[in-house]
Coordinates of C-alpha atoms in Angstrom, one line a residue:
Chain D
M28 CA 5.6 29.2 -20.1
S29 CA 8.0 28.5 -22.5
A30 CA 7.8 26.1 -25.5
Q31 CA 8.0 22.5 -25.6
K32 CA 11.7 20.9 -26.3
S33 CA 12.1 17.5 -27.9
D34 CA 16.1 17.4 -26.4
P35 CA 15.2 19.1 -23.3
G36 CA 18.8 20.0 -22.8
L37 CA 19.4 18.8 -19.2
Y38 CA 23.1 17.3 -19.6
E39 CA 25.4 16.4 -21.7
Y40 CA 26.1 13.0 -23.4
Q41 CA 28.8 10.9 -21.4
P42 CA 28.7 7.4 -22.0
Y43 CA 29.9 4.7 -19.7
R44 CA 33.4 3.6 -20.8
G45 CA 36.1 5.8 -20.3
R46 CA 34.6 8.4 -17.3
R47 CA 36.8 9.9 -14.5
K48 CA 37.1 7.3 -11.5
L49 CA 35.0 8.9 -8.5
V50 CA 36.8 7.1 -6.0
W51 CA 33.6 7.0 -2.0
P52 CA 35.3 7.5 1.0
E53 CA 37.2 4.3 2.7
G54 CA 38.2 2.6 -0.7
K55 CA 34.1 1.5 -1.2
T56 CA 32.9 1.0 -4.2
C57 CA 29.1 1.8 -4.3
A58 CA 26.9 4.4 -2.3
V59 CA 23.7 2.9 -1.6
W60 CA 21.2 6.0 -0.1
V61 CA 17.8 4.2 1.0
A62 CA 14.9 6.8 0.3
P63 CA 11.4 5.8 2.3
N64 CA 9.1 8.1 0.5
L65 CA 7.1 9.7 3.5
E66 CA 3.8 10.0 2.6
F67 CA 0.4 12.2 3.1
Y68 CA -2.2 11.5 0.6
E69 CA -5.4 13.6 1.2
L70 CA -9.2 11.2 0.9
D71 CA -10.9 13.6 -1.2
P72 CA -8.3 16.1 -2.7
P73 CA -9.3 19.1 -5.6
A74 CA -9.0 17.7 -9.0
N75 CA -5.6 18.5 -11.4
P76 CA -6.8 19.1 -15.0
N77 CA -4.1 17.0 -15.7
R78 CA -4.1 14.3 -13.6
K79 CA -7.0 12.5 -11.6
S80 CA -5.6 12.0 -8.1
W81 CA -7.4 8.6 -7.4
P82 CA -8.2 6.6 -9.9
K83 CA -12.1 6.0 -8.4
P84 CA -14.2 8.3 -7.0
H85 CA -14.0 9.7 -3.6
P86 CA -13.0 8.4 -1.6
D87 CA -10.5 5.4 -2.4
V88 CA -10.9 3.8 0.0
V89 CA -8.8 1.2 -0.4
G90 CA -6.5 3.2 -2.5
Y91 CA -6.7 5.8 0.5
S92 CA -6.5 2.8 3.4
H93 CA -3.5 1.3 1.8
R94 CA -1.0 4.3 1.6
D95 CA -2.5 5.1 5.5
H96 CA -1.3 1.9 6.3
A97 CA 2.4 3.7 6.3
N98 CA 1.8 5.8 9.0
R99 CA 0.0 3.7 11.1
I100 CA 2.2 1.0 10.9
S101 CA 4.4 0.0 8.7
H102 CA 7.0 3.1 8.6
W103 CA 7.7 2.3 11.9
R104 CA 8.3 -1.3 11.2
M105 CA 10.7 -0.1 8.4
A106 CA 12.3 2.3 10.4
E107 CA 13.1 -0.4 13.2
M108 CA 15.0 -2.6 11.1
M109 CA 17.1 0.9 8.7
S110 CA 18.4 1.6 12.1
R111 CA 19.5 -2.3 13.6
H112 CA 20.7 -2.3 10.2
G113 CA 22.8 1.1 10.4
F114 CA 20.5 2.1 6.9
P115 CA 20.1 6.3 7.3
G116 CA 17.0 7.3 5.1
S117 CA 16.9 10.4 2.6
V118 CA 12.9 10.9 3.1
S119 CA 11.1 11.3 0.1
L120 CA 8.6 13.5 2.1
S121 CA 5.2 14.9 1.6
V122 CA 5.8 18.4 3.3
A123 CA 2.0 18.3 4.6
L124 CA 3.3 14.8 7.0
C125 CA 4.9 17.7 9.0
D126 CA 1.5 18.7 9.9
H127 CA -0.6 16.0 9.9
I128 CA 1.7 13.3 11.7
P129 CA 4.4 15.2 13.1
E130 CA 4.9 11.8 15.0
V131 CA 6.1 10.3 11.8
V132 CA 8.5 13.0 10.9
A133 CA 10.5 13.6 14.4
D134 CA 11.0 9.6 14.4
A135 CA 13.2 9.8 11.0
R136 CA 14.4 13.3 12.8
D137 CA 15.5 11.7 15.8
R138 CA 17.2 8.3 13.9
G139 CA 19.5 11.1 12.1
W140 CA 17.2 11.5 8.5
E141 CA 17.9 13.5 6.2
F142 CA 14.7 14.9 4.8
F143 CA 14.0 15.9 1.3
S144 CA 10.9 17.5 -0.8
H145 CA 8.0 15.3 -2.3
G146 CA 6.0 18.1 -2.8
I147 CA 3.1 19.5 0.0
Y148 CA 0.9 16.2 -0.7
N149 CA 1.3 13.0 -3.2
T150 CA -2.3 14.3 -4.1
R151 CA -1.6 17.7 -5.4
Y152 CA 0.7 18.3 -8.9
S153 CA 2.7 20.6 -10.5
Y154 CA 1.5 20.1 -13.9
G155 CA -0.1 23.2 -15.0
M156 CA 1.2 25.7 -12.0
D157 CA 2.7 28.9 -12.7
E158 CA 5.3 30.3 -11.9
A159 CA 4.2 31.8 -8.7
Q160 CA 2.3 28.5 -7.6
E161 CA 5.6 26.7 -8.4
R162 CA 7.6 28.6 -6.5
A163 CA 4.7 28.6 -3.7
I164 CA 5.6 25.0 -3.0
I165 CA 8.8 25.2 -3.2
E166 CA 8.8 27.7 0.2
D167 CA 6.3 26.4 1.5
S168 CA 8.4 23.1 1.7
I169 CA 12.1 25.1 2.5
A170 CA 10.2 26.8 5.6
T171 CA 7.7 23.5 6.6
V172 CA 10.3 21.2 6.6
E173 CA 12.9 23.5 8.9
R174 CA 10.0 24.6 11.4
A175 CA 9.7 20.9 11.9
T176 CA 13.0 18.9 11.6
G177 CA 15.2 22.1 11.8
Q178 CA 17.2 21.1 8.2
R179 CA 17.0 22.9 5.4
I180 CA 15.7 21.5 2.5
R181 CA 18.4 20.1 -0.2
G182 CA 16.9 18.2 -3.0
W183 CA 13.8 17.5 -4.4
L184 CA 11.5 14.6 -5.3
A185 CA 8.8 15.8 -7.4
P186 CA 5.4 15.2 -6.1
A187 CA 4.1 12.1 -7.6
L188 CA 6.5 12.0 -10.3
T189 CA 5.6 15.6 -12.0
H190 CA 7.1 18.3 -13.4
T191 CA 7.2 21.7 -15.8
P192 CA 9.9 22.6 -17.4
R193 CA 11.3 25.6 -15.1
T194 CA 11.2 23.3 -12.1
L195 CA 15.1 22.1 -12.3
D196 CA 15.4 26.0 -13.0
L197 CA 14.0 26.5 -10.3
L198 CA 15.2 23.9 -7.5
A199 CA 19.0 25.2 -8.5
E200 CA 17.8 28.7 -8.9
Y201 CA 16.3 28.6 -4.3
G202 CA 20.0 26.9 -3.6
L203 CA 18.6 22.6 -3.2
D204 CA 21.7 20.8 -4.5
Y205 CA 20.2 17.9 -5.8
T206 CA 16.9 15.7 -7.7
C207 CA 15.8 13.1 -7.7
D208 CA 13.7 13.0 -11.2
L209 CA 16.4 11.7 -13.9
Y210 CA 17.1 8.6 -14.5
H211 CA 19.8 8.6 -16.9
D212 CA 23.1 7.1 -14.9
D213 CA 24.3 4.8 -12.0
Q214 CA 26.1 8.2 -10.9
P215 CA 25.5 11.6 -10.2
T216 CA 25.4 13.6 -12.8
Q217 CA 25.7 17.5 -13.3
I218 CA 22.3 18.9 -14.9
N219 CA 22.0 22.3 -17.0
V220 CA 20.4 24.8 -14.8
A221 CA 19.7 28.3 -15.6
K222 CA 21.8 29.8 -12.8
G223 CA 23.4 27.8 -10.0
S224 CA 24.3 24.2 -10.2
L225 CA 21.9 21.3 -9.1
T226 CA 23.2 17.9 -9.8
A227 CA 20.8 15.0 -10.8
I228 CA 21.3 11.9 -8.5
P229 CA 21.0 8.2 -9.4
Y230 CA 16.8 7.3 -7.7
S231 CA 15.7 4.6 -9.2
L232 CA 11.8 3.5 -10.5
E233 CA 13.4 0.3 -11.8
V234 CA 14.3 -1.0 -8.0
N235 CA 11.6 0.8 -6.2
D236 CA 9.6 -1.4 -4.7
H237 CA 6.0 0.1 -6.0
Y238 CA 7.9 -0.6 -9.8
G239 CA 8.8 -4.8 -8.3
F240 CA 5.6 -4.9 -6.3
F241 CA 2.9 -3.5 -8.8
I242 CA 4.6 -3.5 -12.3
Y243 CA 6.8 -6.4 -12.8
N244 CA 4.9 -8.2 -10.3
M245 CA 7.6 -9.3 -7.7
S246 CA 7.4 -11.5 -4.5
P247 CA 8.2 -10.6 -2.1
R248 CA 11.8 -12.7 -2.5
E249 CA 11.8 -12.4 -5.9
Y250 CA 12.0 -8.8 -4.7
A251 CA 15.0 -9.1 -2.2
D252 CA 16.7 -10.7 -4.5
T253 CA 16.1 -8.1 -7.2
L254 CA 17.8 -5.6 -4.9
I255 CA 20.2 -8.2 -4.0
R256 CA 21.5 -8.7 -7.2
Q257 CA 21.4 -4.8 -8.3
Y258 CA 23.6 -4.4 -5.2
D259 CA 26.3 -6.8 -6.2
R260 CA 25.9 -5.3 -9.7
L261 CA 26.9 -2.0 -9.0
A262 CA 29.4 -3.1 -6.5
D263 CA 31.6 -4.9 -9.0
E264 CA 31.5 -2.2 -11.2
G265 CA 32.3 0.7 -9.1
A266 CA 35.8 -1.1 -8.4
N267 CA 36.2 1.2 -12.2
S268 CA 34.1 4.0 -11.2
G269 CA 32.1 4.8 -7.9
T270 CA 28.7 4.0 -8.7
V271 CA 24.9 4.4 -7.1
M272 CA 22.1 2.9 -5.8
C273 CA 19.2 4.0 -4.5
I274 CA 16.8 2.0 -2.2
P275 CA 13.3 3.3 -3.5
L276 CA 11.0 2.7 -0.7
H277 CA 7.1 2.9 0.5
S278 CA 6.8 1.4 3.6
Y279 CA 3.4 0.6 3.3
L280 CA 4.5 -1.8 0.9
I281 CA 8.1 -2.9 2.1
G282 CA 6.5 -2.8 5.4
Q283 CA 3.5 -5.9 5.0
P284 CA 3.5 -8.4 6.7
H285 CA 4.6 -10.9 4.2
R286 CA 7.6 -8.1 2.9
I287 CA 9.7 -6.9 5.7
G288 CA 11.3 -10.2 6.7
A289 CA 12.1 -10.6 2.8
F290 CA 13.9 -7.3 2.4
E291 CA 15.8 -7.8 5.6
R292 CA 18.0 -10.0 4.0
V293 CA 18.6 -7.4 1.4
L294 CA 20.5 -4.9 4.3
E295 CA 22.4 -7.7 5.8
H296 CA 24.0 -8.5 2.4
I297 CA 24.6 -4.9 1.9
A298 CA 26.0 -3.6 4.9
G299 CA 27.6 -7.4 5.9
D300 CA 29.2 -6.8 1.7
G301 CA 32.4 -4.5 3.2
R302 CA 31.9 -2.4 -0.2
A303 CA 29.0 -0.3 0.3
W304 CA 29.5 3.7 1.3
I305 CA 25.6 3.7 3.5
T306 CA 25.1 7.1 3.8
T307 CA 22.6 9.7 2.4
A308 CA 21.7 11.8 -0.6
G309 CA 23.3 14.4 0.3
A310 CA 26.5 13.3 1.5
I311 CA 26.8 11.4 -2.1
V312 CA 26.3 15.5 -3.2
D313 CA 28.6 16.4 -1.9
S314 CA 31.5 13.5 -2.2
F315 CA 30.7 14.2 -6.0
E316 CA 31.1 18.2 -6.0
E317 CA 34.1 18.3 -3.3
Q318 CA 35.6 15.7 -7.2
S319 CA 34.1 17.5 -9.4
V320 CA 35.7 20.3 -8.8
Chain M
M10 CA -1.4 28.6 -18.1
S11 CA -2.2 28.2 -13.9
L12 CA -3.9 25.8 -11.0
D13 CA -7.4 27.3 -10.1
P14 CA -5.9 29.3 -6.9
E15 CA -7.6 27.1 -4.9
Y16 CA -5.4 24.1 -5.3
I17 CA -1.9 25.2 -3.2
E18 CA -4.9 26.0 -0.5
Y19 CA -5.1 23.4 2.1
P20 CA -7.9 24.1 4.6
K21 CA -7.8 20.9 5.6
R22 CA -3.5 20.9 7.1
K23 CA -4.1 20.4 10.0
R24 CA -2.9 17.9 12.9
G25 CA -4.8 14.7 12.7
M26 CA -6.3 13.3 9.0
D27 CA -8.1 15.0 7.2
H28 CA -11.4 13.5 8.2
D29 CA -12.7 12.5 11.0
F30 CA -13.7 8.5 10.8
Y31 CA -10.5 8.2 13.5
P32 CA -7.9 9.8 14.9
Y33 CA -4.2 9.0 13.6
S34 CA -3.2 5.8 15.4
N35 CA 0.5 4.2 15.9
L36 CA 0.2 0.5 16.0
F37 CA 3.6 -0.4 17.9
S38 CA 2.4 2.1 21.0
R39 CA -0.8 0.7 21.7
P40 CA -2.2 -1.4 24.9
K41 CA -1.5 -4.7 24.1
I42 CA -4.3 -7.0 23.1
A43 CA -4.4 -10.6 24.4
W44 CA -6.6 -13.2 22.6
D45 CA -8.5 -15.9 24.0
D46 CA -6.3 -18.9 25.2
G47 CA -2.9 -17.0 25.0
K48 CA -2.5 -17.5 21.2
E49 CA -0.5 -14.5 20.0
L50 CA -1.5 -14.6 16.4
L51 CA -5.1 -15.2 15.0
V52 CA -5.6 -16.1 11.4
W53 CA -9.4 -15.1 9.8
P54 CA -10.2 -16.0 7.1
V55 CA -13.1 -14.9 5.1
I56 CA -14.4 -16.6 2.2
S57 CA -16.2 -14.4 -0.2
L58 CA -18.8 -15.9 -2.0
E59 CA -19.9 -14.3 -4.4
Y60 CA -22.5 -14.5 -8.2
F61 CA -22.1 -12.3 -10.4
P62 CA -25.3 -11.9 -12.5
M63 CA -24.6 -13.0 -16.6
V64 CA -25.2 -9.3 -17.2
P65 CA -23.3 -6.8 -15.3
N66 CA -25.6 -3.3 -14.4
D67 CA -21.6 -1.0 -13.6
D68 CA -23.4 1.3 -12.0
P69 CA -21.4 2.0 -10.3
F70 CA -18.8 0.2 -11.4
R71 CA -18.4 -3.4 -12.5
A72 CA -16.7 -5.5 -10.2
P73 CA -13.9 -7.3 -10.7
G74 CA -13.7 -10.5 -11.7
H75 CA -16.8 -10.1 -13.4
M76 CA -18.0 -10.5 -16.6
Q77 CA -16.1 -9.4 -20.1
T78 CA -17.4 -10.5 -23.2
A79 CA -19.8 -10.1 -25.2
Y80 CA -23.7 -12.1 -23.9
P81 CA -23.5 -14.0 -23.5
D82 CA -20.4 -14.8 -21.4
Y83 CA -20.8 -18.2 -20.6
R84 CA -16.6 -18.7 -19.8
H85 CA -16.8 -16.4 -16.7
Y86 CA -20.2 -16.4 -15.8
T87 CA -20.0 -20.5 -15.5
A88 CA -16.4 -19.9 -14.2
R89 CA -17.6 -18.2 -11.4
E90 CA -20.5 -20.4 -11.3
Y91 CA -17.7 -23.3 -10.2
G92 CA -16.5 -21.2 -6.9
T93 CA -20.3 -21.2 -5.3
R94 CA -21.1 -25.6 -6.3
I95 CA -17.1 -26.7 -5.7
G96 CA -14.3 -24.2 -5.2
I97 CA -16.3 -23.5 -2.0
Y98 CA -16.5 -26.6 -0.7
R99 CA -12.8 -27.6 -0.9
L100 CA -12.4 -24.3 0.6
L101 CA -14.2 -25.2 3.6
D102 CA -13.4 -28.8 4.3
A103 CA -9.9 -27.7 4.9
F104 CA -10.7 -25.6 7.7
E105 CA -13.6 -27.7 9.1
K106 CA -11.2 -31.5 9.1
R107 CA -9.4 -29.3 11.7
G108 CA -12.4 -27.6 13.3
I109 CA -12.1 -24.4 12.2
A110 CA -15.6 -21.6 11.7
V111 CA -13.8 -18.4 9.8
S112 CA -16.4 -16.0 8.1
V113 CA -17.8 -16.6 4.9
A114 CA -19.0 -12.9 3.1
M115 CA -21.4 -13.7 1.0
N116 CA -23.6 -12.3 -1.5
A117 CA -27.1 -12.4 0.4
A118 CA -28.6 -13.7 -3.6
L119 CA -27.0 -16.6 -2.8
A120 CA -29.0 -17.6 0.3
Q121 CA -32.1 -16.7 -1.4
R122 CA -31.1 -19.0 -4.6
Y123 CA -28.9 -21.8 -3.4
P124 CA -30.4 -22.5 0.6
Q125 CA -27.9 -26.2 1.1
L126 CA -25.0 -23.3 0.8
A127 CA -26.1 -21.3 3.5
A128 CA -27.3 -23.8 5.5
D129 CA -24.3 -26.1 4.8
I130 CA -22.4 -22.9 6.0
V131 CA -24.6 -21.8 9.4
S132 CA -24.3 -26.1 10.4
G133 CA -20.4 -26.1 10.0
G134 CA -20.7 -23.5 12.1
H135 CA -19.0 -20.3 10.3
E136 CA -19.9 -16.7 10.7
I137 CA -21.9 -15.2 7.4
I138 CA -21.1 -11.6 7.2
A139 CA -23.2 -9.1 4.8
H140 CA -21.7 -8.8 0.9
S141 CA -24.3 -6.5 -1.1
V142 CA -26.9 -8.6 -2.9
D143 CA -24.5 -9.7 -6.3
M144 CA -21.7 -8.0 -7.6
N145 CA -24.0 -6.3 -9.3
G146 CA -24.5 -4.3 -5.7
T147 CA -21.3 -2.3 -6.6
I148 CA -21.2 1.5 -4.0
A149 CA -18.6 4.1 -4.4
G150 CA -18.5 8.0 -4.0
G151 CA -21.4 9.4 -5.4
M152 CA -24.1 7.1 -4.7
D153 CA -27.4 8.4 -4.5
E154 CA -27.5 8.1 -0.9
T155 CA -31.3 6.4 -0.7
R156 CA -30.3 3.1 -3.4
E157 CA -27.3 3.0 -0.6
S158 CA -29.1 2.6 1.6
E159 CA -31.3 0.0 0.7
L160 CA -29.0 -2.5 -0.6
I161 CA -27.0 -2.6 2.2
A162 CA -30.7 -3.1 4.2
K163 CA -32.0 -5.7 1.7
S164 CA -28.2 -7.1 1.7
F165 CA -28.9 -7.5 6.0
D166 CA -32.7 -8.6 5.9
L167 CA -31.9 -11.8 3.0
L168 CA -28.8 -12.9 5.3
E169 CA -31.4 -13.1 8.1
S170 CA -34.1 -14.4 7.1
A171 CA -32.0 -17.0 4.8
T172 CA -30.2 -18.3 8.1
G173 CA -32.4 -16.5 11.3
K174 CA -29.4 -14.7 12.1
R175 CA -28.1 -11.2 10.9
P176 CA -24.5 -10.5 10.2
Q177 CA -22.8 -8.6 12.1
G178 CA -20.4 -7.3 9.4
W179 CA -20.1 -6.3 6.1
L180 CA -17.6 -6.3 3.2
S181 CA -18.1 -4.5 0.4
I182 CA -17.3 -4.9 -3.1
A183 CA -14.0 -4.5 -4.0
R184 CA -14.1 -3.1 -0.6
S185 CA -15.4 0.5 -2.3
Q186 CA -17.3 2.8 -0.2
S187 CA -19.0 6.4 -0.8
F188 CA -18.6 8.7 2.2
N189 CA -21.6 7.5 3.6
T190 CA -21.8 3.6 3.4
P191 CA -20.2 3.6 7.5
R192 CA -22.9 5.3 8.7
L193 CA -25.7 3.6 6.8
L194 CA -23.9 0.4 8.2
V195 CA -24.3 1.5 11.4
E196 CA -27.7 2.3 11.2
A197 CA -28.5 -1.1 9.1
G198 CA -27.4 -2.4 12.6
A199 CA -23.3 -3.6 11.1
R200 CA -21.0 -4.5 13.9
Y201 CA -18.4 -3.6 12.0
M202 CA -16.9 -3.8 8.5
C203 CA -13.8 -4.7 6.6
D204 CA -13.2 -2.6 4.1
W205 CA -10.6 0.2 5.3
V206 CA -6.8 -2.1 4.9
N207 CA -4.8 0.7 6.7
D208 CA -4.3 -1.0 10.4
E209 CA -3.5 -4.8 11.2
L210 CA -6.1 -5.1 14.4
P211 CA -9.4 -3.9 14.9
Y212 CA -10.3 0.4 15.3
Q213 CA -12.9 2.3 15.8
F214 CA -14.6 4.8 12.7
D215 CA -17.2 7.1 14.1
T216 CA -19.7 8.0 12.2
A217 CA -22.5 10.8 12.6
S218 CA -24.9 7.7 13.5
G219 CA -22.9 6.3 16.2
P220 CA -19.6 4.3 15.5
I221 CA -18.1 1.1 14.2
T222 CA -15.4 -0.8 14.5
N223 CA -13.2 -1.8 11.1
I224 CA -11.7 -5.1 10.7
P225 CA -8.7 -4.6 8.4
L226 CA -9.1 -7.1 5.6
N227 CA -5.9 -6.7 4.2
H228 CA -6.0 -6.5 0.3
E229 CA -2.2 -7.3 -0.3
L230 CA -2.2 -10.6 1.4
S231 CA -5.5 -12.1 -0.6
D232 CA -5.6 -14.2 -3.3
R233 CA -7.1 -12.5 -5.8
Q234 CA -4.3 -10.1 -5.2
I235 CA -1.1 -12.3 -5.4
I236 CA -2.5 -15.3 -7.7
N237 CA -5.0 -13.1 -10.5
V238 CA -3.3 -9.9 -9.9
Q239 CA 0.7 -10.6 -9.4
Q240 CA 0.0 -13.7 -11.4
H241 CA 1.7 -15.7 -8.2
S242 CA 2.0 -19.2 -8.1
M243 CA -0.2 -21.2 -4.9
D244 CA 3.2 -22.0 -4.0
S245 CA 4.4 -18.7 -3.5
Y246 CA 1.1 -17.5 -1.8
A247 CA 2.0 -19.9 0.3
E248 CA 4.9 -19.1 1.3
Q249 CA 4.5 -15.6 1.5
I250 CA 1.6 -16.4 4.3
R251 CA 4.1 -18.0 5.5
D252 CA 6.4 -15.6 6.2
A253 CA 3.4 -13.4 7.2
S254 CA 3.1 -15.2 10.1
D255 CA 6.2 -15.7 10.8
W256 CA 6.8 -11.9 11.0
L257 CA 3.7 -11.5 13.3
L258 CA 4.7 -13.7 15.6
E259 CA 8.0 -12.4 16.0
E260 CA 6.6 -8.9 17.2
A261 CA 3.3 -10.6 19.3
A262 CA 6.4 -11.5 21.5
E263 CA 7.0 -8.1 21.8
Y264 CA 3.8 -5.7 20.9
G265 CA 0.6 -8.0 22.1
G266 CA -1.7 -10.1 19.6
R267 CA -2.2 -9.8 16.4
M268 CA -4.1 -10.6 13.5
L269 CA -3.1 -12.1 9.8
P270 CA -6.5 -12.2 7.4
L271 CA -6.5 -14.8 4.7
H272 CA -9.4 -13.2 1.6
L273 CA -10.4 -15.9 0.3
T274 CA -12.0 -16.6 -3.4
P275 CA -13.4 -20.5 -4.2
Y276 CA -13.2 -20.1 -7.6
I277 CA -8.7 -19.1 -7.0
S278 CA -7.9 -21.3 -3.9
G279 CA -10.3 -23.5 -4.6
L280 CA -9.5 -25.0 -7.7
P281 CA -7.8 -28.6 -8.2
F282 CA -4.0 -27.7 -9.0
R283 CA -3.9 -24.7 -6.1
I284 CA -5.9 -26.6 -3.0
G285 CA -3.3 -28.8 -2.2
A286 CA -0.7 -26.6 -1.3
F287 CA -3.3 -24.1 0.3
E288 CA -4.9 -27.6 2.3
Q289 CA -1.1 -27.8 3.5
L290 CA -1.2 -23.9 4.8
I291 CA -3.5 -24.4 7.1
E292 CA -1.9 -27.7 8.3
E293 CA 1.3 -25.9 9.0
L294 CA -1.4 -22.8 10.9
A295 CA -3.3 -25.0 13.0
E296 CA 0.2 -26.9 14.3
N297 CA 1.6 -23.8 15.1
A298 CA 0.4 -23.7 19.0
R299 CA 0.6 -19.9 19.1
I300 CA -1.8 -19.6 15.9
G301 CA -5.6 -19.5 16.9
F302 CA -8.4 -18.7 14.3
A303 CA -11.2 -16.6 14.7
T304 CA -14.2 -15.4 12.5
G305 CA -14.8 -11.5 12.7
E306 CA -17.0 -11.6 15.3
A307 CA -14.9 -13.6 17.5
L308 CA -12.1 -10.7 16.7
L309 CA -13.9 -8.3 17.5
D310 CA -15.2 -9.6 21.2
Q311 CA -11.7 -10.0 21.9
S312 CA -10.4 -7.2 20.6
Q313 CA -13.0 -5.3 22.5
A314 CA -12.6 -7.4 25.7
G315 CA -9.6 -6.4 26.9

């Protein structure tokens, strides 16, 4: 593995002021995509020397069962609401979910959602993998999602946000089009990779439901207000050059009974505003790449 | 550098869960539950009644709410005792004035230390859930099985001898179990446990010694999570519970009976500046003809009757 670099050289510096104008279809100013994380966590996974899977000795009953709420209940609640308001999902998928609970993956596929890989399990981390191991999880992701959904994955969000310095190069080499792992911008960015090309699409930690509820300790209604403010601002600024807003979700959080009602206001607001291009990650990347030629 | 080859092998990667405790089940495809008296939503209050010895033993871990300063930690010892002297009575009053029976998850040591408290809970018609022996009685993976088995038996036995009735349910401290806990609970005669938060209705858990029902006690809706951990006000807590009950009532109309667990802590919700908003919440829920209240035993009986 190459030596650690203090500047990873991911992209060129490009100030917000004076950028060329990105234009979204039909003159929309903000491309909005929803990223449900459809995950499977293991009850008793092997240890990665760089990070513990669970804060508690196994079984971590609350940690595991909270997340299992997603597949039994809250995915269905969240997905139904998204469909009702016309929001497709671009799924950050623990691909082993295709094996364990194919019902959830089939439901997302049948709703016309797009899939990208979020690793095999959210309890297996990339830290410390050699190149062959990392290629194995990328190849596994491509094959598993293709078998389960007929789709070839185009994007990647590292499992539990764990990377190696070669991950982005490998994604481009395998022909993936986008990464959700970089948080430097409100517009897509071309990423420097060894060969091929790769686009960073804005995902978000700051308005991720996990951050909203467990880092910023927001109430459900405060989180809904946060998303609405995020959208309103990006839709305003997008008149100058099209912006991207991602709503990254974990159904076991947003789909809890005290939260899902407040979230519906967000979808109503964005869908009713008129300036939102409500779409998938792949469509945003395509539009960006067409405008980059 | 590379990881052990085992790290990218997945022996349990197959259809269904990665354990044998329960099969996968989608809430929205199950047969509809009909609660007694045509209620659409059953609110299940569970009050945790805790005794914190002033000397924590940290084996296997220190319970949430336990001592924090060097010995003697009078501030936390007595602030927790406020719950068992004052807060519990405010909470019981809030329910009893509407004739509501609740579940009280009680450390067995409290029934021995404060017999009047146990008697008041029983005479109020409330249910007692076994909740370890005291707040040093934590359980976690890796715990010696004999020790765990003795702890569980002691909790049930002490509560049975103090109240005349063996508890039907169990709540672990911090909902923390070992891989053996569900089986040991079956062996101790428990009908249900409240530790797993993956569902919103009772469901069956399988163990080598037979089945046990898990009645999920949503930790996200607990006063500890919302008020202590997330630092919201009681007004915000009440708003969140109202939003939850509104949502669940809407679902109940289409999908059948729903339940709303309210996990309460006397030293949190039973404070003078919080109890008023809490009482008002209970009043509003009780006024709604579509909403009923139930203990864990009643939920279990009604969910199995269908």
